[in-house]
Amino acid sequence: MNTPLINSILSYLRGDGAVILPQMELTLFGLAILIMGSSIDESAEENWFTRLLFRDFFAKAAFAGTVFSAFTLWKLRATVAARGEFAGFHESVLVDPFFLFFATLFLAATALVILLSVKYLEIEKEQEGNTTRFFSLPALA
């Protein structure tokens, strides 16, 4: 199936979209966490199976978004290594070794915040409340 919409999205992601793809992935994961958290009603949380399934689910989803973004950043590193730098959006966004270093640093900090906050929320007994906004914040920040 060869549709123009899919071809235009793929050509965008191979061109200018590749420059901001790690940030787009984190944003999409954060928005998905917010949407899924607001769609789960409170009656479903009373079921033991649902509580077991969704225990730390939003933390796992936020961490998965961070891992996918890190993988995309790793793939972007090969492009930068081959060319020296990678520009997009009419050379207004530049991906160079400095960007890769600081993006990796921020992703590592985001992953640490997510992993350490799970234990903190468990200690403070905040896990019973709505934690979707809490775990979507590191992905959106």
CSV table of N, CA and C in Angstrom, one decimal:
chain,number,residue,atom,x,y,z
A,1,MET,N,0.8,-1.2,0.0
A,1,MET,CA,0.0,0.0,0.0
A,1,MET,C,0.9,1.2,0.0
A,2,ASN,N,0.8,2.0,-1.1
A,2,ASN,CA,1.7,3.1,-1.3
A,2,ASN,C,0.8,4.4,-1.2
A,3,THR,N,0.7,5.0,-0.1
A,3,THR,CA,-0.1,6.2,0.0
A,3,THR,C,0.8,7.4,0.1
A,4,PRO,N,0.3,8.5,-0.4
A,4,PRO,CA,1.1,9.8,-0.4
A,4,PRO,C,1.3,10.3,1.1
A,5,LEU,N,0.4,10.0,2.0
A,5,LEU,CA,0.5,10.5,3.3
A,5,LEU,C,1.7,9.8,4.0
A,6,ILE,N,1.7,8.5,3.9
A,6,ILE,CA,2.8,7.7,4.5
A,6,ILE,C,4.2,8.1,3.9
A,7,ASN,N,4.2,8.2,2.6
A,7,ASN,CA,5.4,8.6,1.9
A,7,ASN,C,5.9,10.0,2.4
A,8,SER,N,5.0,10.9,2.5
A,8,SER,CA,5.4,12.3,3.0
A,8,SER,C,5.9,12.2,4.4
A,9,ILE,N,5.3,11.4,5.3
A,9,ILE,CA,5.8,11.3,6.7
A,9,ILE,C,7.1,10.7,6.7
A,10,LEU,N,7.3,9.6,5.9
A,10,LEU,CA,8.6,8.9,5.9
A,10,LEU,C,9.7,9.8,5.4
A,11,SER,N,9.4,10.6,4.3
A,11,SER,CA,10.5,11.5,3.8
A,11,SER,C,10.8,12.6,4.7
A,12,TYR,N,9.8,13.1,5.5
A,12,TYR,CA,10.0,14.1,6.5
A,12,TYR,C,10.9,13.5,7.6
A,13,LEU,N,10.7,12.3,8.1
A,13,LEU,CA,11.5,11.7,9.1
A,13,LEU,C,12.9,11.4,8.7
A,14,ARG,N,13.1,11.2,7.4
A,14,ARG,CA,14.4,10.9,6.9
A,14,ARG,C,15.2,12.2,6.7
A,15,GLY,N,14.5,13.3,6.5
A,15,GLY,CA,15.1,14.6,6.3
A,15,GLY,C,15.2,15.5,7.5
A,16,ASP,N,14.4,16.5,7.5
A,16,ASP,CA,14.4,17.5,8.6
A,16,ASP,C,13.8,16.9,9.9
A,17,GLY,N,12.9,16.0,9.9
A,17,GLY,CA,12.3,15.4,11.1
A,17,GLY,C,13.3,14.6,11.9
A,18,ALA,N,14.4,14.1,11.2
A,18,ALA,CA,15.4,13.3,12.0
A,18,ALA,C,16.1,14.1,13.0
A,19,VAL,N,16.2,15.4,12.7
A,19,VAL,CA,16.9,16.3,13.6
A,19,VAL,C,16.2,16.4,15.0
A,20,ILE,N,14.9,16.5,15.0
A,20,ILE,CA,14.2,16.6,16.2
A,20,ILE,C,13.4,15.4,16.6
A,21,LEU,N,13.7,14.2,16.0
A,21,LEU,CA,13.0,13.0,16.3
A,21,LEU,C,13.1,12.6,17.8
A,22,PRO,N,14.3,12.7,18.5
A,22,PRO,CA,14.3,12.3,19.9
A,22,PRO,C,13.4,13.1,20.7
A,23,GLN,N,13.3,14.4,20.5
A,23,GLN,CA,12.4,15.3,21.2
A,23,GLN,C,10.9,15.0,20.9
A,24,MET,N,10.7,14.7,19.6
A,24,MET,CA,9.3,14.3,19.2
A,24,MET,C,8.8,13.1,19.9
A,25,GLU,N,9.7,12.1,20.0
A,25,GLU,CA,9.4,10.8,20.7
A,25,GLU,C,9.0,11.0,22.2
A,26,LEU,N,9.8,11.8,22.9
A,26,LEU,CA,9.6,12.1,24.3
A,26,LEU,C,8.2,12.8,24.4
A,27,THR,N,8.0,13.8,23.6
A,27,THR,CA,6.7,14.5,23.6
A,27,THR,C,5.5,13.6,23.4
A,28,LEU,N,5.6,12.8,22.4
A,28,LEU,CA,4.5,11.9,22.1
A,28,LEU,C,4.3,10.9,23.2
A,29,PHE,N,5.3,10.4,23.9
A,29,PHE,CA,5.2,9.5,25.0
A,29,PHE,C,4.5,10.2,26.2
A,30,GLY,N,4.9,11.5,26.4
A,30,GLY,CA,4.3,12.2,27.5
A,30,GLY,C,2.9,12.5,27.3
A,31,LEU,N,2.5,12.8,26.0
A,31,LEU,CA,1.1,13.1,25.7
A,31,LEU,C,0.3,11.8,25.8
A,32,ALA,N,0.9,10.7,25.4
A,32,ALA,CA,0.2,9.4,25.5
A,32,ALA,C,-0.1,9.0,26.9
A,33,ILE,N,0.9,9.3,27.8
A,33,ILE,CA,0.7,9.0,29.2
A,33,ILE,C,-0.4,9.8,29.8
A,34,LEU,N,-0.5,11.1,29.4
A,34,LEU,CA,-1.6,12.0,29.9
A,34,LEU,C,-2.9,11.5,29.4
A,35,ILE,N,-3.0,11.1,28.1
A,35,ILE,CA,-4.3,10.7,27.6
A,35,ILE,C,-4.7,9.4,28.2
A,36,MET,N,-3.8,8.4,28.3
A,36,MET,CA,-4.2,7.1,28.9
A,36,MET,C,-4.6,7.3,30.4
A,37,GLY,N,-3.9,8.2,31.1
A,37,GLY,CA,-4.2,8.4,32.5
A,37,GLY,C,-5.6,9.0,32.7
A,38,SER,N,-5.9,9.9,31.8
A,38,SER,CA,-7.2,10.5,31.9
A,38,SER,C,-8.4,9.6,31.4
A,39,SER,N,-8.0,8.7,30.6
A,39,SER,CA,-9.1,7.8,30.1
A,39,SER,C,-9.4,6.6,31.0
A,40,ILE,N,-8.5,6.3,32.0
A,40,ILE,CA,-8.8,5.2,32.9
A,40,ILE,C,-9.7,5.8,34.0
A,41,ASP,N,-10.9,5.2,34.1
A,41,ASP,CA,-11.8,5.7,35.1
A,41,ASP,C,-11.5,5.0,36.4
A,42,GLU,N,-12.1,5.6,37.5
A,42,GLU,CA,-11.8,5.1,38.8
A,42,GLU,C,-12.4,3.8,39.2
A,43,SER,N,-13.4,3.4,38.5
A,43,SER,CA,-14.0,2.1,38.8
A,43,SER,C,-13.1,1.0,38.3
A,44,ALA,N,-12.4,1.2,37.2
A,44,ALA,CA,-11.5,0.2,36.7
A,44,ALA,C,-10.3,0.0,37.7
A,45,GLU,N,-10.0,1.0,38.5
A,45,GLU,CA,-8.8,0.9,39.4
A,45,GLU,C,-9.2,0.1,40.6
A,46,GLU,N,-10.4,-0.2,40.9
A,46,GLU,CA,-10.8,-1.0,42.0
A,46,GLU,C,-10.6,-2.5,41.8
A,47,ASN,N,-10.5,-2.9,40.6
A,47,ASN,CA,-10.3,-4.3,40.2
A,47,ASN,C,-8.8,-4.7,40.5
A,48,TRP,N,-8.6,-5.8,41.2
A,48,TRP,CA,-7.3,-6.2,41.6
A,48,TRP,C,-6.4,-6.4,40.3
A,49,PHE,N,-7.0,-7.0,39.3
A,49,PHE,CA,-6.2,-7.3,38.1
A,49,PHE,C,-5.7,-6.0,37.4
A,50,THR,N,-6.6,-5.0,37.4
A,50,THR,CA,-6.2,-3.7,36.8
A,50,THR,C,-5.2,-3.0,37.6
A,51,ARG,N,-5.3,-3.1,38.9
A,51,ARG,CA,-4.3,-2.5,39.8
A,51,ARG,C,-2.9,-3.2,39.6
A,52,LEU,N,-2.9,-4.5,39.4
A,52,LEU,CA,-1.7,-5.2,39.2
A,52,LEU,C,-1.1,-4.9,37.8
A,53,LEU,N,-1.9,-4.7,36.8
A,53,LEU,CA,-1.5,-4.4,35.5
A,53,LEU,C,-0.9,-3.0,35.4
A,54,PHE,N,-1.6,-2.1,36.0
A,54,PHE,CA,-1.2,-0.7,35.9
A,54,PHE,C,-0.4,-0.2,37.0
A,55,ARG,N,0.1,-1.1,37.9
A,55,ARG,CA,1.1,-0.7,38.9
A,55,ARG,C,2.4,-0.2,38.3
A,56,ASP,N,2.7,1.0,38.5
A,56,ASP,CA,3.9,1.6,37.9
A,56,ASP,C,3.9,1.6,36.4
A,57,PHE,N,2.7,1.5,35.8
A,57,PHE,CA,2.6,1.5,34.3
A,57,PHE,C,3.1,2.8,33.7
A,58,PHE,N,2.7,3.9,34.3
A,58,PHE,CA,3.0,5.2,33.8
A,58,PHE,C,4.5,5.5,33.9
A,59,ALA,N,5.1,5.0,35.0
A,59,ALA,CA,6.6,5.1,35.1
A,59,ALA,C,7.3,4.2,34.1
A,60,LYS,N,6.7,3.0,33.8
A,60,LYS,CA,7.3,2.2,32.8
A,60,LYS,C,7.2,2.8,31.4
A,61,ALA,N,6.1,3.4,31.1
A,61,ALA,CA,5.9,4.1,29.8
A,61,ALA,C,6.8,5.3,29.7
A,62,ALA,N,7.0,6.1,30.7
A,62,ALA,CA,7.9,7.2,30.7
A,62,ALA,C,9.3,6.8,30.5
A,63,PHE,N,9.7,5.7,31.2
A,63,PHE,CA,11.0,5.2,31.0
A,63,PHE,C,11.2,4.6,29.6
A,64,ALA,N,10.2,3.9,29.1
A,64,ALA,CA,10.3,3.4,27.7
A,64,ALA,C,10.4,4.6,26.7
A,65,GLY,N,9.8,5.7,26.9
A,65,GLY,CA,9.9,6.8,26.0
A,65,GLY,C,11.3,7.4,26.1
A,66,THR,N,11.9,7.4,27.3
A,66,THR,CA,13.3,7.8,27.4
A,66,THR,C,14.3,6.9,26.7
A,67,VAL,N,14.0,5.6,26.8
A,67,VAL,CA,14.9,4.6,26.1
A,67,VAL,C,14.8,4.7,24.6
A,68,PHE,N,13.5,4.8,24.1
A,68,PHE,CA,13.4,5.0,22.7
A,68,PHE,C,14.0,6.3,22.1
A,69,SER,N,13.9,7.3,22.9
A,69,SER,CA,14.6,8.6,22.5
A,69,SER,C,16.1,8.4,22.6
A,70,ALA,N,16.6,7.7,23.5
A,70,ALA,CA,18.1,7.4,23.6
A,70,ALA,C,18.5,6.6,22.4
A,71,PHE,N,17.7,5.6,22.0
A,71,PHE,CA,18.1,4.8,20.9
A,71,PHE,C,18.1,5.6,19.6
A,72,THR,N,17.1,6.5,19.4
A,72,THR,CA,17.1,7.4,18.3
A,72,THR,C,18.3,8.4,18.3
A,73,LEU,N,18.7,8.8,19.5
A,73,LEU,CA,19.8,9.7,19.6
A,73,LEU,C,21.1,8.9,19.2
A,74,TRP,N,21.1,7.6,19.6
A,74,TRP,CA,22.3,6.8,19.2
A,74,TRP,C,22.4,6.6,17.7
A,75,LYS,N,21.2,6.4,17.1
A,75,LYS,CA,21.3,6.3,15.6
A,75,LYS,C,21.6,7.6,14.9
A,76,LEU,N,21.3,8.7,15.6
A,76,LEU,CA,21.6,10.1,15.0
A,76,LEU,C,23.1,10.3,15.2
A,77,ARG,N,23.7,9.7,16.2
A,77,ARG,CA,25.2,9.8,16.4
A,77,ARG,C,26.0,9.3,15.2
A,78,ALA,N,25.5,8.3,14.5
A,78,ALA,CA,26.2,7.7,13.3
A,78,ALA,C,26.1,8.7,12.2
A,79,THR,N,25.0,9.4,12.0
A,79,THR,CA,24.9,10.4,11.0
A,79,THR,C,25.8,11.6,11.3
A,80,VAL,N,25.9,12.0,12.5
A,80,VAL,CA,26.8,13.1,12.9
A,80,VAL,C,28.3,12.7,12.7
A,81,ALA,N,28.6,11.4,13.0
A,81,ALA,CA,30.0,10.9,12.9
A,81,ALA,C,30.4,10.9,11.4
A,82,ALA,N,29.5,10.6,10.5
A,82,ALA,CA,29.8,10.5,9.1
A,82,ALA,C,29.9,11.9,8.5
A,83,ARG,N,29.1,12.8,8.9
A,83,ARG,CA,29.1,14.2,8.2
A,83,ARG,C,29.8,15.2,9.0
A,84,GLY,N,29.9,15.1,10.3
A,84,GLY,CA,30.5,16.1,11.2
A,84,GLY,C,29.4,16.9,11.9
A,85,GLU,N,28.4,17.2,11.2
A,85,GLU,CA,27.2,17.9,11.8
A,85,GLU,C,26.0,17.6,10.9
A,86,PHE,N,24.8,17.8,11.4
A,86,PHE,CA,23.6,17.5,10.7
A,86,PHE,C,22.6,18.6,10.9
A,87,ALA,N,22.3,19.3,9.9
A,87,ALA,CA,21.4,20.5,10.0
A,87,ALA,C,20.1,20.2,9.4
A,88,GLY,N,19.1,20.8,9.9
A,88,GLY,CA,17.7,20.6,9.4
A,88,GLY,C,16.9,21.9,9.6
A,89,PHE,N,15.8,22.0,9.0
A,89,PHE,CA,14.9,23.1,9.0
A,89,PHE,C,15.6,24.4,8.5
A,90,HIS,N,16.2,24.2,7.3
A,90,HIS,CA,16.9,25.3,6.6
A,90,HIS,C,18.1,25.8,7.5
A,91,GLU,N,18.8,24.8,8.1
A,91,GLU,CA,20.0,25.0,8.9
A,91,GLU,C,19.7,25.9,10.2
A,92,SER,N,18.5,25.8,10.7
A,92,SER,CA,18.1,26.5,11.9
A,92,SER,C,18.3,25.6,13.1
A,93,VAL,N,18.3,24.3,12.9
A,93,VAL,CA,18.5,23.3,14.0
A,93,VAL,C,19.8,22.5,13.6
A,94,LEU,N,20.7,22.5,14.5
A,94,LEU,CA,22.0,21.9,14.2
A,94,LEU,C,22.3,20.8,15.2
A,95,VAL,N,22.6,19.6,14.7
A,95,VAL,CA,23.0,18.5,15.5
A,95,VAL,C,24.5,18.3,15.4
A,96,ASP,N,25.2,18.5,16.4
A,96,ASP,CA,26.7,18.3,16.4
A,96,ASP,C,27.0,17.5,17.7
A,97,PRO,N,28.3,17.3,17.9
A,97,PRO,CA,28.7,16.5,19.1
A,97,PRO,C,28.3,17.1,20.4
A,98,PHE,N,28.3,18.5,20.5
A,98,PHE,CA,27.8,19.1,21.7
A,98,PHE,C,26.3,18.8,22.0
A,99,PHE,N,25.5,18.9,20.9
A,99,PHE,CA,24.1,18.5,21.1
A,99,PHE,C,24.0,17.1,21.6
A,100,LEU,N,24.7,16.2,21.0
A,100,LEU,CA,24.6,14.8,21.4
A,100,LEU,C,25.0,14.6,22.8
A,101,PHE,N,26.1,15.3,23.3
A,101,PHE,CA,26.5,15.1,24.6
A,101,PHE,C,25.4,15.6,25.6
A,102,PHE,N,24.9,16.8,25.4
A,102,PHE,CA,23.9,17.4,26.3
A,102,PHE,C,22.6,16.7,26.2
A,103,ALA,N,22.2,16.2,25.1
A,103,ALA,CA,21.0,15.4,24.9
A,103,ALA,C,21.1,14.1,25.7
A,104,THR,N,22.2,13.5,25.6
A,104,THR,CA,22.5,12.3,26.4
A,104,THR,C,22.5,12.5,27.9
A,105,LEU,N,23.1,13.6,28.3
A,105,LEU,CA,23.1,14.0,29.7
A,105,LEU,C,21.7,14.3,30.2
A,106,PHE,N,20.8,15.0,29.4
A,106,PHE,CA,19.5,15.2,29.9
A,106,PHE,C,18.6,14.0,29.9
A,107,LEU,N,18.9,13.1,28.9
A,107,LEU,CA,18.1,11.8,28.9
A,107,LEU,C,18.5,11.0,30.1
A,108,ALA,N,19.8,10.9,30.4
A,108,ALA,CA,20.2,10.2,31.6
A,108,ALA,C,19.6,10.7,32.9
A,109,ALA,N,19.5,12.1,33.0
A,109,ALA,CA,18.9,12.7,34.2
A,109,ALA,C,17.4,12.4,34.2
A,110,THR,N,16.7,12.4,33.1
A,110,THR,CA,15.3,12.1,33.0
A,110,THR,C,15.1,10.7,33.4
A,111,ALA,N,15.9,9.7,33.0
A,111,ALA,CA,15.7,8.3,33.3
A,111,ALA,C,16.0,8.2,34.8
A,112,LEU,N,16.9,8.8,35.4
A,112,LEU,CA,17.2,8.8,36.9
A,112,LEU,C,16.0,9.3,37.7
A,113,VAL,N,15.4,10.4,37.2
A,113,VAL,CA,14.3,11.0,37.9
A,113,VAL,C,13.1,10.0,37.9
A,114,ILE,N,12.9,9.4,36.8
A,114,ILE,CA,11.8,8.5,36.7
A,114,ILE,C,12.0,7.3,37.6
A,115,LEU,N,13.2,6.7,37.5
A,115,LEU,CA,13.5,5.5,38.3
A,115,LEU,C,13.5,5.8,39.8
A,116,LEU,N,14.0,6.9,40.2
A,116,LEU,CA,14.1,7.2,41.6
A,116,LEU,C,12.7,7.6,42.2
A,117,SER,N,11.9,8.2,41.3
A,117,SER,CA,10.6,8.7,41.8
A,117,SER,C,9.6,7.6,42.1
A,118,VAL,N,9.8,6.4,41.5
A,118,VAL,CA,8.9,5.3,41.7
A,118,VAL,C,9.1,4.9,43.2
A,119,LYS,N,10.3,4.7,43.7
A,119,LYS,CA,10.5,4.3,45.1
A,119,LYS,C,10.1,5.5,46.0
A,120,TYR,N,10.3,6.7,45.6
A,120,TYR,CA,9.9,7.8,46.5
A,120,TYR,C,8.4,7.9,46.7
A,121,LEU,N,7.7,7.7,45.6
A,121,LEU,CA,6.2,7.7,45.6
A,121,LEU,C,5.7,6.5,46.4
A,122,GLU,N,6.4,5.4,46.4
A,122,GLU,CA,6.0,4.2,47.2
A,122,GLU,C,6.2,4.5,48.7
A,123,ILE,N,7.3,5.1,49.0
A,123,ILE,CA,7.6,5.5,50.4
A,123,ILE,C,6.6,6.5,50.9
A,124,GLU,N,6.3,7.5,50.1
A,124,GLU,CA,5.4,8.5,50.6
A,124,GLU,C,3.9,8.2,50.4
A,125,LYS,N,3.6,7.0,50.0
A,125,LYS,CA,2.2,6.5,49.8
A,125,LYS,C,1.4,7.4,48.8
A,126,GLU,N,2.1,7.9,47.8
A,126,GLU,CA,1.4,8.7,46.8
A,126,GLU,C,1.0,7.9,45.6
A,127,GLN,N,1.3,6.6,45.6
A,127,GLN,CA,1.1,5.7,44.4
A,127,GLN,C,-0.4,5.5,44.2
A,128,GLU,N,-1.2,5.7,45.3
A,128,GLU,CA,-2.7,5.4,45.2
A,128,GLU,C,-3.3,6.6,44.4
A,129,GLY,N,-2.7,7.7,44.4
A,129,GLY,CA,-3.3,8.9,43.7
A,129,GLY,C,-3.0,8.8,42.2
A,130,ASN,N,-3.4,9.9,41.6
A,130,ASN,CA,-3.2,10.0,40.1
A,130,ASN,C,-1.8,10.4,39.8
A,131,THR,N,-0.9,9.5,39.4
A,131,THR,CA,0.5,9.8,39.1
A,131,THR,C,0.7,10.0,37.6
A,132,THR,N,-0.3,10.1,36.8
A,132,THR,CA,-0.1,10.3,35.4
A,132,THR,C,0.6,11.6,35.1
A,133,ARG,N,0.1,12.7,35.7
A,133,ARG,CA,0.8,14.0,35.5
A,133,ARG,C,2.2,14.0,36.0
A,134,PHE,N,2.5,13.3,37.0
A,134,PHE,CA,3.8,13.3,37.6
A,134,PHE,C,4.8,12.6,36.6
A,135,PHE,N,4.4,11.5,36.0
A,135,PHE,CA,5.3,10.8,35.2
A,135,PHE,C,5.3,11.3,33.7
A,136,SER,N,4.3,12.1,33.4
A,136,SER,CA,4.4,12.7,32.0
A,136,SER,C,5.3,14.0,32.1
A,137,LEU,N,5.5,14.6,33.2
A,137,LEU,CA,6.3,15.8,33.3
A,137,LEU,C,7.7,15.6,32.8
A,138,PRO,N,8.4,14.6,33.3
A,138,PRO,CA,9.8,14.4,32.8
A,138,PRO,C,9.9,14.2,31.3
A,139,ALA,N,8.9,13.5,30.8
A,139,ALA,CA,8.9,13.3,29.3
A,139,ALA,C,8.6,14.6,28.5
A,140,LEU,N,7.8,15.4,29.1
A,140,LEU,CA,7.4,16.6,28.4
A,140,LEU,C,8.4,17.8,28.7
A,141,ALA,N,9.2,17.6,29.7
A,141,ALA,CA,10.2,18.7,30.1
A,141,ALA,C,11.4,18.7,29.2
